[in-house]
mmCIF file of N, CA and C in Angstrom:
data_model
loop_
_atom_site.group_PDB
_atom_site.id
_atom_site.type_symbol
_atom_site.label_atom_id
_atom_site.label_comp_id
_atom_site.label_asym_id
_atom_site.label_seq_id
_atom_site.Cartn_x
_atom_site.Cartn_y
_atom_site.Cartn_z
ATOM 1 N N MET A 1 126.047 -3.651 99.251
ATOM 2 C CA MET A 1 125.682 -2.379 98.665
ATOM 3 C C MET A 1 125.704 -2.549 97.147
ATOM 4 N N ASP A 2 124.635 -2.135 96.511
ATOM 5 C CA ASP A 2 124.586 -2.299 95.052
ATOM 6 C C ASP A 2 125.463 -1.233 94.381
ATOM 7 N N PRO A 3 125.872 -1.482 93.134
ATOM 8 C CA PRO A 3 126.804 -0.560 92.460
ATOM 9 C C PRO A 3 126.325 0.880 92.397
ATOM 10 N N THR A 4 125.038 1.099 92.195
ATOM 11 C CA THR A 4 124.526 2.468 92.114
ATOM 12 C C THR A 4 124.721 3.191 93.437
ATOM 13 N N ASP A 5 124.370 2.529 94.557
ATOM 14 C CA ASP A 5 124.557 3.137 95.881
ATOM 15 C C ASP A 5 126.038 3.372 96.166
ATOM 16 N N LEU A 6 126.860 2.410 95.800
ATOM 17 C CA LEU A 6 128.302 2.523 96.021
ATOM 18 C C LEU A 6 128.867 3.723 95.277
ATOM 19 N N LEU A 7 128.517 3.870 94.018
ATOM 20 C CA LEU A 7 129.010 5.002 93.230
ATOM 21 C C LEU A 7 128.497 6.329 93.771
ATOM 22 N N GLN A 8 127.257 6.349 94.247
ATOM 23 C CA GLN A 8 126.721 7.581 94.836
ATOM 24 C C GLN A 8 127.472 7.933 96.113
ATOM 25 N N ARG A 9 127.749 6.916 96.937
ATOM 26 C CA ARG A 9 128.460 7.169 98.191
ATOM 27 C C ARG A 9 129.857 7.723 97.931
ATOM 28 N N LEU A 10 130.496 7.255 96.871
ATOM 29 C CA LEU A 10 131.834 7.726 96.524
ATOM 30 C C LEU A 10 131.817 8.954 95.623
ATOM 31 N N ALA A 11 130.625 9.407 95.230
ATOM 32 C CA ALA A 11 130.460 10.558 94.329
ATOM 33 C C ALA A 11 131.198 10.335 93.013
ATOM 34 N N LEU A 12 130.994 9.151 92.426
ATOM 35 C CA LEU A 12 131.664 8.791 91.177
ATOM 36 C C LEU A 12 130.665 8.664 90.041
ATOM 37 N N ASP A 13 131.104 9.043 88.861
ATOM 38 C CA ASP A 13 130.341 8.843 87.642
ATOM 39 C C ASP A 13 130.878 7.569 86.996
ATOM 40 N N PRO A 14 130.037 6.583 86.721
ATOM 41 C CA PRO A 14 130.547 5.340 86.131
ATOM 42 C C PRO A 14 131.261 5.552 84.802
ATOM 43 N N ALA A 15 130.940 6.619 84.103
ATOM 44 C CA ALA A 15 131.622 6.902 82.834
ATOM 45 C C ALA A 15 133.101 7.208 83.053
ATOM 46 N N ASP A 16 133.470 7.640 84.267
ATOM 47 C CA ASP A 16 134.863 7.963 84.571
ATOM 48 C C ASP A 16 135.686 6.727 84.949
ATOM 49 N N LEU A 17 135.037 5.592 85.165
ATOM 50 C CA LEU A 17 135.751 4.368 85.530
ATOM 51 C C LEU A 17 136.236 3.656 84.279
ATOM 52 N N LYS A 18 137.378 3.015 84.383
ATOM 53 C CA LYS A 18 137.935 2.280 83.240
ATOM 54 C C LYS A 18 137.067 1.058 82.939
ATOM 55 N N PRO A 19 136.807 0.784 81.660
ATOM 56 C CA PRO A 19 136.016 -0.400 81.307
ATOM 57 C C PRO A 19 136.703 -1.675 81.776
ATOM 58 N N GLY A 20 135.899 -2.598 82.273
ATOM 59 C CA GLY A 20 136.419 -3.885 82.718
ATOM 60 C C GLY A 20 136.187 -4.946 81.663
ATOM 61 N N PRO A 21 136.882 -6.065 81.791
ATOM 62 C CA PRO A 21 136.697 -7.147 80.826
ATOM 63 C C PRO A 21 135.295 -7.731 80.924
ATOM 64 N N GLN A 22 134.813 -8.253 79.828
ATOM 65 C CA GLN A 22 133.472 -8.842 79.798
ATOM 66 C C GLN A 22 133.453 -10.246 80.393
ATOM 67 N N ARG A 23 134.617 -10.863 80.482
ATOM 68 C CA ARG A 23 134.709 -12.205 81.058
ATOM 69 C C ARG A 23 134.777 -12.106 82.583
ATOM 70 N N PRO A 24 134.489 -13.184 83.293
ATOM 71 C CA PRO A 24 134.654 -13.175 84.754
ATOM 72 C C PRO A 24 136.120 -12.938 85.120
ATOM 73 N N THR A 25 136.350 -12.200 86.176
ATOM 74 C CA THR A 25 137.711 -11.917 86.623
ATOM 75 C C THR A 25 138.029 -12.728 87.869
ATOM 76 N N ASN A 26 139.321 -12.810 88.193
ATOM 77 C CA ASN A 26 139.747 -13.568 89.363
ATOM 78 C C ASN A 26 140.858 -12.811 90.081
ATOM 79 N N GLN A 27 141.451 -13.468 91.088
ATOM 80 C CA GLN A 27 142.495 -12.811 91.882
ATOM 81 C C GLN A 27 143.716 -12.458 91.036
ATOM 82 N N GLU A 28 144.020 -13.290 90.061
ATOM 83 C CA GLU A 28 145.177 -13.004 89.208
ATOM 84 C C GLU A 28 144.954 -11.726 88.395
ATOM 85 N N ASP A 29 143.715 -11.521 87.942
ATOM 86 C CA ASP A 29 143.399 -10.292 87.206
ATOM 87 C C ASP A 29 143.588 -9.066 88.094
ATOM 88 N N ALA A 30 143.103 -9.165 89.339
ATOM 89 C CA ALA A 30 143.234 -8.051 90.277
ATOM 90 C C ALA A 30 144.698 -7.790 90.596
ATOM 91 N N ALA A 31 145.464 -8.865 90.817
ATOM 92 C CA ALA A 31 146.891 -8.707 91.117
ATOM 93 C C ALA A 31 147.623 -8.066 89.948
ATOM 94 N N ALA A 32 147.279 -8.465 88.736
ATOM 95 C CA ALA A 32 147.918 -7.877 87.557
ATOM 96 C C ALA A 32 147.565 -6.394 87.438
ATOM 97 N N ARG A 33 146.331 -6.056 87.767
ATOM 98 C CA ARG A 33 145.905 -4.656 87.671
ATOM 99 C C ARG A 33 146.609 -3.791 88.711
ATOM 100 N N LEU A 34 146.740 -4.299 89.921
ATOM 101 C CA LEU A 34 147.323 -3.512 91.010
ATOM 102 C C LEU A 34 148.820 -3.749 91.180
ATOM 103 N N GLY A 35 149.382 -4.655 90.382
ATOM 104 C CA GLY A 35 150.776 -5.051 90.527
ATOM 105 C C GLY A 35 151.768 -3.932 90.323
ATOM 106 N N PRO A 36 153.059 -4.293 90.399
ATOM 107 C CA PRO A 36 154.108 -3.270 90.337
ATOM 108 C C PRO A 36 154.228 -2.577 88.983
ATOM 109 N N THR A 37 153.754 -3.194 87.916
ATOM 110 C CA THR A 37 153.823 -2.535 86.614
ATOM 111 C C THR A 37 152.407 -2.374 86.081
ATOM 112 N N PRO A 38 152.034 -1.326 85.510
ATOM 113 C CA PRO A 38 152.842 -0.189 85.068
ATOM 114 C C PRO A 38 153.106 0.832 86.160
ATOM 115 N N GLY A 39 152.649 0.630 87.351
ATOM 116 C CA GLY A 39 152.846 1.562 88.452
ATOM 117 C C GLY A 39 151.593 1.582 89.304
ATOM 118 N N PRO A 40 151.610 2.355 90.376
ATOM 119 C CA PRO A 40 150.443 2.368 91.258
ATOM 120 C C PRO A 40 149.189 2.851 90.526
ATOM 121 N N VAL A 41 148.114 2.143 90.741
ATOM 122 C CA VAL A 41 146.812 2.545 90.205
ATOM 123 C C VAL A 41 146.187 3.465 91.248
ATOM 124 N N PRO A 42 145.704 4.644 90.861
ATOM 125 C CA PRO A 42 145.111 5.533 91.860
ATOM 126 C C PRO A 42 143.702 5.097 92.262
ATOM 127 N N CYS A 43 143.359 5.366 93.495
ATOM 128 C CA CYS A 43 141.994 5.163 93.979
ATOM 129 C C CYS A 43 141.083 6.089 93.181
ATOM 130 N N VAL A 44 139.975 5.560 92.681
ATOM 131 C CA VAL A 44 139.080 6.373 91.857
ATOM 132 C C VAL A 44 138.342 7.428 92.669
ATOM 133 N N ALA A 45 138.335 7.281 94.001
ATOM 134 C CA ALA A 45 137.631 8.246 94.838
ATOM 135 C C ALA A 45 138.538 9.368 95.341
ATOM 136 N N CYS A 46 139.782 9.019 95.769
ATOM 137 C CA CYS A 46 140.623 10.041 96.397
ATOM 138 C C CYS A 46 141.990 10.225 95.746
ATOM 139 N N GLY A 47 142.408 9.285 94.895
ATOM 140 C CA GLY A 47 143.688 9.413 94.211
ATOM 141 C C GLY A 47 144.863 8.744 94.899
ATOM 142 N N ASP A 48 144.720 8.310 96.155
ATOM 143 C CA ASP A 48 145.785 7.569 96.825
ATOM 144 C C ASP A 48 146.005 6.241 96.094
ATOM 145 N N PRO A 49 147.131 5.577 96.310
ATOM 146 C CA PRO A 49 147.340 4.283 95.646
ATOM 147 C C PRO A 49 146.250 3.275 96.017
ATOM 148 N N ALA A 50 145.691 2.638 95.012
ATOM 149 C CA ALA A 50 144.627 1.648 95.226
ATOM 150 C C ALA A 50 145.221 0.383 95.819
ATOM 151 N N ARG A 51 144.494 -0.223 96.741
ATOM 152 C CA ARG A 51 144.900 -1.479 97.370
ATOM 153 C C ARG A 51 143.930 -2.609 97.054
ATOM 154 N N SER A 52 142.793 -2.263 96.467
ATOM 155 C CA SER A 52 141.819 -3.284 96.084
ATOM 156 C C SER A 52 141.185 -2.883 94.768
ATOM 157 N N THR A 53 140.716 -3.875 94.066
ATOM 158 C CA THR A 53 140.022 -3.610 92.807
ATOM 159 C C THR A 53 138.975 -4.691 92.594
ATOM 160 N N ARG A 54 137.963 -4.348 91.894
ATOM 161 C CA ARG A 54 136.923 -5.308 91.524
ATOM 162 C C ARG A 54 136.163 -4.756 90.349
ATOM 163 N N ILE A 55 135.354 -5.617 89.781
ATOM 164 C CA ILE A 55 134.499 -5.209 88.671
ATOM 165 C C ILE A 55 133.104 -4.961 89.212
ATOM 166 N N ILE A 56 132.514 -3.844 88.815
ATOM 167 C CA ILE A 56 131.110 -3.609 89.141
ATOM 168 C C ILE A 56 130.348 -3.486 87.827
ATOM 169 N N ALA A 57 129.125 -3.936 87.845
ATOM 170 C CA ALA A 57 128.271 -3.844 86.657
ATOM 171 C C ALA A 57 127.374 -2.627 86.812
ATOM 172 N N THR A 58 127.517 -1.685 85.897
ATOM 173 C CA THR A 58 126.699 -0.475 85.937
ATOM 174 C C THR A 58 125.616 -0.577 84.869
ATOM 175 N N PRO A 59 124.434 -0.054 85.170
ATOM 176 C CA PRO A 59 123.323 -0.192 84.228
ATOM 177 C C PRO A 59 123.577 0.424 82.856
ATOM 178 N N ASP A 60 124.187 1.593 82.816
ATOM 179 C CA ASP A 60 124.346 2.303 81.541
ATOM 180 C C ASP A 60 125.735 2.177 80.916
ATOM 181 N N HIS A 61 126.717 1.736 81.688
ATOM 182 C CA HIS A 61 128.095 1.723 81.195
ATOM 183 C C HIS A 61 128.744 0.341 81.223
ATOM 184 N N GLY A 62 128.008 -0.668 81.611
ATOM 185 C CA GLY A 62 128.558 -2.025 81.618
ATOM 186 C C GLY A 62 129.532 -2.261 82.755
ATOM 187 N N ARG A 63 130.420 -3.225 82.536
ATOM 188 C CA ARG A 63 131.380 -3.626 83.569
ATOM 189 C C ARG A 63 132.524 -2.621 83.649
ATOM 190 N N ARG A 64 132.807 -2.179 84.882
ATOM 191 C CA ARG A 64 133.842 -1.171 85.116
ATOM 192 C C ARG A 64 134.726 -1.593 86.276
ATOM 193 N N TRP A 65 136.022 -1.233 86.194
ATOM 194 C CA TRP A 65 136.940 -1.466 87.298
ATOM 195 C C TRP A 65 136.651 -0.460 88.397
ATOM 196 N N LEU A 66 136.641 -0.917 89.635
ATOM 197 C CA LEU A 66 136.503 -0.033 90.792
ATOM 198 C C LEU A 66 137.754 -0.222 91.640
ATOM 199 N N ASP A 67 138.703 0.709 91.508
ATOM 200 C CA ASP A 67 139.982 0.657 92.213
ATOM 201 C C ASP A 67 139.890 1.569 93.433
ATOM 202 N N LEU A 68 140.096 1.001 94.628
ATOM 203 C CA LEU A 68 139.946 1.775 95.858
ATOM 204 C C LEU A 68 141.159 1.622 96.770
ATOM 205 N N CYS A 69 141.493 2.705 97.469
ATOM 206 C CA CYS A 69 142.515 2.631 98.513
ATOM 207 C C CYS A 69 141.891 1.946 99.727
ATOM 208 N N ARG A 70 142.701 1.655 100.710
ATOM 209 C CA ARG A 70 142.201 0.962 101.899
ATOM 210 C C ARG A 70 141.098 1.752 102.589
ATOM 211 N N ASP A 71 141.314 3.053 102.790
ATOM 212 C CA ASP A 71 140.336 3.854 103.522
ATOM 213 C C ASP A 71 139.004 3.950 102.786
ATOM 214 N N CYS A 72 139.043 4.160 101.480
ATOM 215 C CA CYS A 72 137.790 4.257 100.715
ATOM 216 C C CYS A 72 137.086 2.909 100.649
ATOM 217 N N MET A 73 137.862 1.821 100.568
ATOM 218 C CA MET A 73 137.260 0.495 100.562
ATOM 219 C C MET A 73 136.552 0.233 101.891
ATOM 220 N N LEU A 74 137.228 0.548 103.001
ATOM 221 C CA LEU A 74 136.622 0.317 104.309
ATOM 222 C C LEU A 74 135.421 1.229 104.543
ATOM 223 N N ALA A 75 135.481 2.440 104.021
ATOM 224 C CA ALA A 75 134.379 3.381 104.201
ATOM 225 C C ALA A 75 133.108 2.933 103.486
ATOM 226 N N THR A 76 133.263 2.086 102.484
ATOM 227 C CA THR A 76 132.099 1.642 101.715
ATOM 228 C C THR A 76 131.764 0.176 101.947
ATOM 229 N N ALA A 77 132.452 -0.459 102.902
ATOM 230 C CA ALA A 77 132.169 -1.871 103.194
ATOM 231 C C ALA A 77 130.785 -1.995 103.817
ATOM 232 N N ASP A 78 130.054 -3.006 103.412
ATOM 233 C CA ASP A 78 128.716 -3.252 103.958
ATOM 234 C C ASP A 78 128.880 -4.020 105.261
ATOM 235 N N ARG A 79 128.779 -3.306 106.367
ATOM 236 C CA ARG A 79 128.944 -3.939 107.673
ATOM 237 C C ARG A 79 127.614 -4.265 108.325
ATOM 238 N N GLY A 80 126.544 -4.072 107.593
ATOM 239 C CA GLY A 80 125.221 -4.307 108.153
ATOM 240 C C GLY A 80 124.837 -5.759 108.266
ATOM 241 N N ARG A 81 125.551 -6.624 107.571
ATOM 242 C CA ARG A 81 125.221 -8.049 107.642
ATOM 243 C C ARG A 81 126.502 -8.864 107.604
ATOM 244 N N ARG A 82 126.450 -9.990 108.266
ATOM 245 C CA ARG A 82 127.607 -10.881 108.269
ATOM 246 C C ARG A 82 127.550 -11.787 107.055
ATOM 247 N N ALA A 83 128.725 -12.181 106.576
ATOM 248 C CA ALA A 83 128.789 -13.094 105.442
ATOM 249 C C ALA A 83 128.308 -14.484 105.845
ATOM 250 N N VAL A 84 128.575 -14.872 107.091
ATOM 251 C CA VAL A 84 128.114 -16.163 107.619
ATOM 252 C C VAL A 84 127.555 -15.919 109.013
ATOM 253 N N PRO A 85 126.701 -16.807 109.498
ATOM 254 C CA PRO A 85 126.170 -16.624 110.857
ATOM 255 C C PRO A 85 127.293 -16.645 111.897
ATOM 256 N N LEU A 86 127.120 -15.881 112.959
ATOM 257 C CA LEU A 86 128.112 -15.803 114.026
ATOM 258 C C LEU A 86 128.411 -17.189 114.597
ATOM 259 N N ALA A 87 127.399 -18.025 114.757
ATOM 260 C CA ALA A 87 127.609 -19.367 115.311
ATOM 261 C C ALA A 87 128.578 -20.176 114.446
ATOM 262 N N ASP A 88 128.499 -20.023 113.131
ATOM 263 C CA ASP A 88 129.413 -20.737 112.236
ATOM 264 C C ASP A 88 130.853 -20.227 112.396
ATOM 265 N N THR A 89 131.003 -18.927 112.520
ATOM 266 C CA THR A 89 132.331 -18.346 112.724
ATOM 267 C C THR A 89 132.931 -18.847 114.026
ATOM 268 N N LEU A 90 132.128 -18.866 115.091
ATOM 269 C CA LEU A 90 132.624 -19.339 116.382
ATOM 270 C C LEU A 90 132.982 -20.819 116.336
ATOM 271 N N ALA A 91 132.228 -21.609 115.611
ATOM 272 C CA ALA A 91 132.530 -23.038 115.491
ATOM 273 C C ALA A 91 133.884 -23.243 114.812
ATOM 274 N N VAL A 92 134.179 -22.455 113.797
ATOM 275 C CA VAL A 92 135.469 -22.554 113.119
ATOM 276 C C VAL A 92 136.599 -22.161 114.074
ATOM 277 N N LEU A 93 136.399 -21.099 114.844
ATOM 278 C CA LEU A 93 137.415 -20.683 115.811
ATOM 279 C C LEU A 93 137.660 -21.766 116.858
ATOM 280 N N ARG A 94 136.593 -22.359 117.363
ATOM 281 C CA ARG A 94 136.734 -23.424 118.361
ATOM 282 C C ARG A 94 137.475 -24.626 117.777
ATOM 283 N N ALA A 95 137.137 -25.011 116.569
ATOM 284 C CA ALA A 95 137.797 -26.155 115.930
ATOM 285 C C ALA A 95 139.285 -25.870 115.711
ATOM 286 N N ALA A 96 139.612 -24.646 115.297
ATOM 287 C CA ALA A 96 141.017 -24.295 115.087
ATOM 288 C C ALA A 96 141.786 -24.319 116.404
ATOM 289 N N ALA A 97 141.177 -23.818 117.474
ATOM 290 C CA ALA A 97 141.827 -23.837 118.778
ATOM 291 C C ALA A 97 142.045 -25.272 119.247
ATOM 292 N N GLU A 98 141.047 -26.109 119.062
ATOM 293 C CA GLU A 98 141.160 -27.510 119.458
ATOM 294 C C GLU A 98 142.270 -28.206 118.665
ATOM 295 N N ALA A 99 142.321 -27.952 117.369
ATOM 296 C CA ALA A 99 143.360 -28.554 116.532
ATOM 297 C C ALA A 99 144.756 -28.091 116.944
ATOM 298 N N ALA A 100 144.850 -26.857 117.433
ATOM 299 C CA ALA A 100 146.135 -26.317 117.875
ATOM 300 C C ALA A 100 146.479 -26.744 119.293
ATOM 301 N N GLY A 101 145.521 -27.361 119.975
ATOM 302 C CA GLY A 101 145.768 -27.828 121.329
ATOM 303 C C GLY A 101 145.734 -26.735 122.376
ATOM 304 N N VAL A 102 144.974 -25.689 122.107
ATOM 305 C CA VAL A 102 144.862 -24.595 123.079
ATOM 306 C C VAL A 102 143.421 -24.475 123.549
ATOM 307 N N THR A 103 143.280 -23.929 124.737
ATOM 308 C CA THR A 103 141.954 -23.676 125.282
ATOM 309 C C THR A 103 141.636 -22.201 125.075
ATOM 310 N N VAL A 104 140.480 -21.927 124.529
ATOM 311 C CA VAL A 104 140.080 -20.533 124.320
ATOM 312 C C VAL A 104 138.677 -20.321 124.866
ATOM 313 N N ARG A 105 138.417 -19.099 125.211
ATOM 314 C CA ARG A 105 137.071 -18.694 125.582
ATOM 315 C C ARG A 105 136.767 -17.458 124.748
ATOM 316 N N VAL A 106 135.734 -17.518 123.962
ATOM 317 C CA VAL A 106 135.371 -16.424 123.062
ATOM 318 C C VAL A 106 134.230 -15.629 123.691
ATOM 319 N N PHE A 107 134.432 -14.331 123.807
ATOM 320 C CA PHE A 107 133.402 -13.438 124.311
ATOM 321 C C PHE A 107 132.877 -12.612 123.144
ATOM 322 N N VAL A 108 131.593 -12.472 123.045
ATOM 323 C CA VAL A 108 130.997 -11.622 122.017
ATOM 324 C C VAL A 108 130.098 -10.613 122.695
ATOM 325 N N ASP A 109 130.009 -9.454 122.072
ATOM 326 C CA ASP A 109 129.130 -8.416 122.611
ATOM 327 C C ASP A 109 127.692 -8.867 122.440
ATOM 328 N N PRO A 110 126.846 -8.560 123.434
ATOM 329 C CA PRO A 110 125.428 -8.889 123.249
ATOM 330 C C PRO A 110 124.833 -8.027 122.144
ATOM 331 N N PRO A 111 123.807 -8.529 121.470
ATOM 332 C CA PRO A 111 123.150 -7.705 120.450
ATOM 333 C C PRO A 111 122.658 -6.388 121.054
ATOM 334 N N GLN A 112 122.653 -5.338 120.266
ATOM 335 C CA GLN A 112 122.152 -4.046 120.753
ATOM 336 C C GLN A 112 120.696 -4.177 121.165
ATOM 337 N N GLY A 113 120.385 -3.566 122.268
ATOM 338 C CA GLY A 113 119.008 -3.624 122.764
ATOM 339 C C GLY A 113 118.764 -4.811 123.674
ATOM 340 N N ALA A 114 119.753 -5.678 123.859
ATOM 341 C CA ALA A 114 119.571 -6.852 124.721
ATOM 342 C C ALA A 114 119.973 -6.528 126.138
#
């Protein structure tokens, strides 16, 4: 989901988001932002304590922090496409089971309409 669609779905104005650093960020930056000090960062959509953060690039306001609670993050997750093909995911699961010395059988739902 692109930043404009994401902000529309959350009913957020990018001007209300805190400016983000111009440099690339990493996990340490996110941990520092959400860490125990200075205190809980509120979710920009609902105000609950944020559990995730990232930088989004907005056309008119530049890079902004997007701090979301678990529910708001899950509500805006793009579930329409997989990050990797299902066959690749299953191959990793099979290899892990084999390495652990266990036998597994993986069942997947058939595609809709099949």
